[in-house]
């Protein structure tokens, strides 16, 4: 979909022309089980390691709510569109309700668990395989409690065959080693990352899953944080201010992922294995923010440092630090609705809503998937 097409779809969703009363809306997807990193974490990391502070959550929740954003993330909006509540983090012990799915994503998660140590600086211990094991444990407990007549906040046992399984993970596998290995070094093990994702899909299939959406990787060469931190020459910047070499490497990974998902689809013929091209959506927003109601593409809303990117790697969003005898604080802008980037790495709620609208339109699916036929989609607000 080109930028004009995306804008037209935004207008349709804003006006809510579906005309479906919420009470009459029906959906064959009874739950969502999400696996991922900070892009789709709804509080798992901060449930395990409580520390999040403002200005995170300032737009929608009016308080920190475990999202690496000023508000809702894409998985929140997808749940809204299907008429489901926000996904409770699996690691959240208080107030969780798993009747309509669970979120196993945590900030800094990777597909591959680092082999050198279980706990590596800057990497979550909750790799994709660990998240899958958590899902199996949840399923086992659901079956156990229902056999004893105890339901509580657990789903029905058949929910696992009527659910959407989303995988939004891999970005940290790509970025965490760039500084040490460089692009060439990282690209060597990207096929292993893809292979592990395919393994987990097959395992989920064995557990009853039949609808899988796998998000590809974002154009990290447009992220303010990486524009500051990654070594590059001026000649590596494209006309939109994004890093050509790093974005090309991401595109190579996405091509491998798409090809291998196609092969997996041929093995699991009664399942929907869908490649979701969020990369193209995000790239469009970074390149043409004003065409989609935004103002700033490669500049962070919450940061310290000013300049073109407003990102300081020494002071992360919401934090303060003494640098050269002076207290530096990374504060939020007053208008995050005008930004694509929230903190230099993650998207604002405004951008996440635009990404979700484009996903729901179906133009970024491979192969085509009739999501609107399975569900009467709720307009996003």
XYZ file of C-alpha atoms in Angstrom:
381
model
C 0.000 0.000 0.000
C 1.374 3.423 -0.878
C 1.202 6.435 1.436
C -2.051 7.641 -0.118
C -3.638 4.226 0.351
C -2.567 4.119 3.981
C -3.994 7.568 4.578
C -7.337 6.605 3.046
C -7.522 3.581 5.289
C -6.761 5.766 8.314
C -9.737 7.957 7.445
C -12.019 4.936 7.189
C -10.982 3.708 10.627
C -11.194 7.113 12.254
C -14.735 7.601 11.024
C -15.668 4.079 12.089
C -17.623 3.486 8.895
C -17.833 -0.242 9.610
C -21.098 0.652 11.314
C -21.056 -2.506 13.440
C -22.599 -2.034 16.886
C -20.116 -3.252 19.486
C -22.770 -5.457 21.104
C -23.400 -7.211 17.779
C -19.753 -7.647 16.771
C -18.550 -11.229 16.581
C -15.095 -12.715 16.218
C -13.893 -16.240 15.614
C -10.625 -15.332 17.329
C -11.292 -15.927 21.004
C -7.863 -14.998 22.324
C -4.412 -13.705 21.446
C -1.174 -15.256 22.653
C 1.746 -12.942 21.977
C 5.473 -13.660 21.981
C 7.879 -10.794 21.655
C 10.150 -8.086 22.983
C 9.637 -4.478 24.090
C 7.688 -3.626 20.952
C 4.780 -5.722 22.247
C 5.512 -6.008 25.979
C 2.461 -4.967 28.020
C 4.159 -5.189 31.406
C 5.990 -8.500 31.591
C 9.474 -7.079 32.073
C 8.380 -4.564 34.661
C 6.406 -7.256 36.521
C 9.633 -9.245 36.810
C 11.841 -6.218 37.478
C 9.641 -3.400 38.888
C 11.206 -0.028 38.169
C 9.363 1.745 35.368
C 8.630 5.409 35.928
C 7.132 8.309 34.022
C 6.786 9.713 31.444
C 6.045 6.227 30.072
C 2.305 5.751 29.669
C 1.586 9.486 29.803
C -0.767 9.624 26.814
C -3.261 6.821 27.424
C -2.736 5.277 30.847
C -1.675 8.540 32.527
C 0.905 6.490 34.442
C 3.640 3.939 33.686
C 1.851 0.782 32.478
C 4.659 -1.515 31.411
C 4.720 -0.347 27.804
C 7.865 1.052 26.188
C 5.758 3.891 24.843
C 3.749 6.900 25.890
C 0.604 4.773 25.517
C -0.719 1.688 23.786
C 1.383 -0.648 21.655
C 0.300 -2.553 18.540
C -0.804 -5.675 20.433
C -3.113 -3.474 22.556
C -4.726 -2.060 19.437
C -5.104 -5.499 17.868
C -6.915 -6.715 20.977
C -9.195 -3.653 20.814
C -9.962 -4.334 17.164
C -11.016 -7.913 17.979
C -13.165 -6.767 20.901
C -10.798 -8.316 23.454
C -9.329 -6.772 26.610
C -5.663 -5.820 26.789
C -3.449 -8.869 27.191
C -2.266 -9.528 30.722
C 1.472 -10.199 30.984
C 2.122 -13.822 31.918
C 4.589 -12.668 34.589
C 2.139 -10.309 36.281
C 0.909 -11.949 39.481
C -1.645 -9.332 40.526
C -4.742 -8.453 38.528
C -4.107 -10.712 35.534
C -6.934 -12.237 33.507
C -6.050 -14.865 30.910
C -9.547 -15.648 29.620
C -8.735 -14.029 26.295
C -5.051 -14.830 25.996
C -1.737 -13.873 27.507
C 1.325 -11.842 26.646
C 4.682 -13.555 27.093
C 6.695 -10.675 25.617
C 9.299 -8.901 27.705
C 11.551 -5.969 27.025
C 14.983 -6.914 25.586
C 13.931 -10.477 24.728
C 15.687 -12.319 21.940
C 14.855 -15.278 19.742
C 18.148 -16.953 20.585
C 19.218 -17.168 24.212
C 22.868 -16.042 24.401
C 25.062 -19.115 24.814
C 27.671 -17.462 26.993
C 25.481 -16.754 30.017
C 21.848 -16.899 31.043
C 21.982 -13.276 32.124
C 23.689 -10.981 29.657
C 23.777 -7.229 30.154
C 21.027 -5.590 28.152
C 19.314 -8.876 27.240
C 16.238 -10.381 28.886
C 16.471 -13.974 30.154
C 13.020 -14.602 28.653
C 13.998 -15.781 25.177
C 11.442 -17.055 22.668
C 11.920 -20.659 23.813
C 11.319 -19.632 27.425
C 8.175 -17.752 26.401
C 6.944 -20.839 24.568
C 7.528 -22.972 27.672
C 5.510 -20.450 29.655
C 2.653 -20.873 27.192
C 2.793 -24.666 27.559
C 2.711 -24.310 31.334
C -0.301 -22.006 31.124
C -2.095 -24.499 28.907
C -1.306 -27.364 31.286
C -2.669 -25.395 34.240
C -5.816 -24.484 32.290
C -6.513 -28.157 31.622
C -5.739 -29.067 35.223
C -7.977 -26.430 36.802
C -10.872 -27.082 34.450
C -10.708 -30.801 35.203
C -11.217 -29.881 38.857
C -14.101 -27.516 38.086
C -12.101 -24.407 38.979
C -12.067 -21.701 36.305
C -11.174 -18.325 37.805
C -9.506 -16.026 35.286
C -8.483 -18.837 32.971
C -9.753 -19.488 29.435
C -11.760 -22.462 28.259
C -9.603 -25.475 27.313
C -10.497 -25.184 23.607
C -9.272 -21.595 23.406
C -5.844 -22.675 22.173
C -7.321 -23.814 18.844
C -9.372 -20.619 18.444
C -6.588 -18.131 19.063
C -4.317 -15.829 17.153
C -0.619 -16.396 17.865
C 1.536 -13.340 17.222
C 5.338 -13.276 17.143
C 6.975 -9.848 17.220
C 10.563 -10.646 18.135
C 14.061 -10.688 16.671
C 15.040 -7.035 16.788
C 17.342 -7.525 19.779
C 19.063 -10.479 18.123
C 19.891 -8.066 15.332
C 20.857 -4.956 17.284
C 22.526 -6.280 20.444
C 25.646 -7.469 18.603
C 25.978 -4.808 15.938
C 28.515 -2.787 17.889
C 30.840 -5.777 18.405
C 30.240 -7.942 15.334
C 29.246 -5.356 12.765
C 26.721 -5.953 10.000
C 28.643 -8.822 8.393
C 29.044 -10.641 11.707
C 25.397 -10.307 12.663
C 24.147 -11.459 9.261
C 25.969 -14.796 9.692
C 23.626 -15.999 12.444
C 20.375 -14.458 11.217
C 19.360 -17.738 9.503
C 19.614 -19.373 12.927
C 17.216 -16.750 14.306
C 14.714 -17.525 11.556
C 15.129 -21.263 12.111
C 14.235 -20.913 15.799
C 11.110 -18.897 14.966
C 9.999 -21.657 12.578
C 10.648 -24.291 15.253
C 8.447 -22.441 17.731
C 5.655 -22.090 15.165
C 5.704 -25.846 14.625
C 5.642 -26.409 18.390
C 2.693 -24.029 18.739
C 0.960 -25.890 15.937
C 1.423 -29.110 17.902
C -0.251 -27.383 20.858
C -3.303 -26.578 18.704
C -2.409 -23.222 17.168
C -3.672 -22.627 13.639
C -3.372 -18.875 13.019
C 0.080 -17.305 13.245
C 1.146 -13.754 12.453
C 4.899 -13.200 12.322
C 6.023 -9.580 12.241
C 9.206 -8.817 10.343
C 11.944 -6.486 11.583
C 11.685 -2.705 11.609
C 14.017 -0.402 9.651
C 16.427 0.171 12.532
C 18.481 2.474 10.350
C 15.764 5.101 10.863
C 15.688 4.860 14.677
C 17.099 7.981 16.390
C 19.054 5.820 18.865
C 20.885 3.913 16.159
C 21.458 7.028 14.072
C 23.417 8.285 17.078
C 25.052 5.058 18.262
C 25.900 3.042 15.153
C 29.088 3.920 13.254
C 28.442 5.277 9.793
C 29.489 7.836 7.245
C 27.378 10.639 5.854
C 27.296 8.780 2.553
C 25.401 5.952 4.285
C 22.391 8.216 4.874
C 19.579 8.098 2.335
C 17.452 11.060 1.296
C 15.209 10.528 4.342
C 18.085 10.511 6.833
C 18.073 6.729 7.417
C 21.089 4.413 7.413
C 21.216 2.544 4.117
C 23.574 -0.303 5.079
C 21.724 -1.216 8.271
C 18.321 -1.061 6.618
C 19.610 -3.245 3.789
C 20.768 -5.820 6.330
C 17.327 -5.818 7.944
C 15.762 -6.294 4.519
C 18.020 -9.308 3.949
C 16.774 -10.835 7.203
C 13.169 -10.108 6.288
C 13.625 -11.811 2.926
C 14.960 -14.945 4.628
C 12.080 -14.898 7.097
C 9.475 -14.519 4.358
C 10.966 -17.341 2.280
C 11.189 -19.763 5.208
C 7.678 -18.970 6.411
C 6.448 -19.880 2.947
C 8.127 -23.287 3.259
C 6.629 -23.777 6.721
C 3.212 -22.878 5.338
C 3.507 -25.724 2.875
C 4.155 -28.161 5.728
C 1.285 -26.918 7.908
C -1.381 -26.846 5.219
C -4.361 -26.526 7.580
C -2.809 -23.528 9.327
C -2.496 -19.837 8.457
C 1.169 -18.814 8.674
C 1.179 -15.111 7.844
C 4.161 -12.876 7.240
C 3.273 -9.344 8.399
C 5.313 -6.625 6.721
C 5.359 -4.018 9.487
C 8.773 -2.977 8.155
C 7.164 -1.285 5.149
C 4.616 0.466 7.346
C 7.231 1.842 9.736
C 9.543 2.829 6.908
C 6.700 4.798 5.348
C 6.061 6.634 8.631
C 9.736 7.474 9.105
C 10.036 8.724 5.547
C 6.764 10.612 5.233
C 5.461 11.441 8.737
C 3.547 14.501 7.593
C 1.514 12.510 5.090
C 0.096 10.545 8.017
C -0.696 13.355 10.411
C 2.679 13.400 12.190
C 5.494 15.931 12.185
C 8.696 14.164 13.180
C 10.137 10.937 11.803
C 13.700 10.365 12.983
C 13.521 12.584 16.071
C 12.638 11.164 19.497
C 9.925 12.706 21.639
C 11.430 11.655 24.972
C 15.140 12.218 25.208
C 18.075 14.415 26.044
C 20.427 16.024 23.631
C 18.302 18.101 21.325
C 19.618 18.322 17.808
C 18.126 16.387 14.935
C 17.526 13.209 16.940
C 17.010 14.302 20.584
C 18.689 11.135 21.830
C 21.521 10.783 24.322
C 22.714 7.209 24.906
C 23.947 8.191 28.363
C 20.517 9.315 29.585
C 17.544 7.181 28.664
C 13.954 8.470 28.628
C 12.691 9.368 32.100
C 16.111 9.144 33.739
C 18.587 11.650 35.106
C 22.356 11.418 35.308
C 25.272 13.606 36.334
C 27.412 14.184 33.246
C 30.524 16.389 33.500
C 29.241 17.737 36.810
C 25.845 18.657 35.399
C 22.534 16.906 35.940
C 21.048 15.810 32.635
C 17.439 14.596 32.377
C 15.707 12.936 29.450
C 12.219 14.451 29.410
C 9.215 13.936 27.174
C 7.919 16.383 24.610
C 4.463 17.850 25.178
C 3.103 16.548 21.859
C 3.980 12.847 21.398
C 1.058 12.570 18.984
C 3.282 14.321 16.430
C 6.164 11.823 16.633
C 6.916 8.416 15.162
C 9.604 7.686 17.754
C 8.868 7.830 21.457
C 12.292 7.331 23.046
C 14.641 6.747 20.141
C 13.979 2.989 19.985
C 10.242 2.467 20.409
C 7.192 3.952 18.721
C 4.693 6.426 20.111
C 1.071 5.463 20.636
C 0.210 7.581 17.581
C 2.596 5.572 15.395
C 1.438 2.267 16.893
C -2.149 3.111 16.007
C -1.174 3.892 12.412
C 0.748 0.611 12.204
C -2.254 -1.327 13.514
C -4.643 0.324 11.053
C -2.391 -0.718 8.205
C -2.134 -4.286 9.540
C -5.897 -4.609 9.850
C -6.323 -3.466 6.268
C -4.602 -6.687 5.232
C -2.431 -5.164 2.518
C 0.730 -6.089 4.387
C -0.061 -9.814 4.775
C 1.668 -12.554 2.838
C -0.287 -14.523 1.861
C -3.599 -12.664 1.888
C -5.595 -13.391 5.029
C -9.326 -12.573 5.381
C -9.125 -11.160 8.874
C -12.252 -9.023 8.383
C -14.185 -12.193 7.509
C -13.193 -13.852 10.767
C -13.962 -10.815 12.887
C -16.239 -7.776 12.841
C -13.440 -5.357 13.574
C -14.033 -2.623 16.129
C -12.966 0.908 15.142
C -9.870 2.032 17.017
C -10.210 5.029 19.288
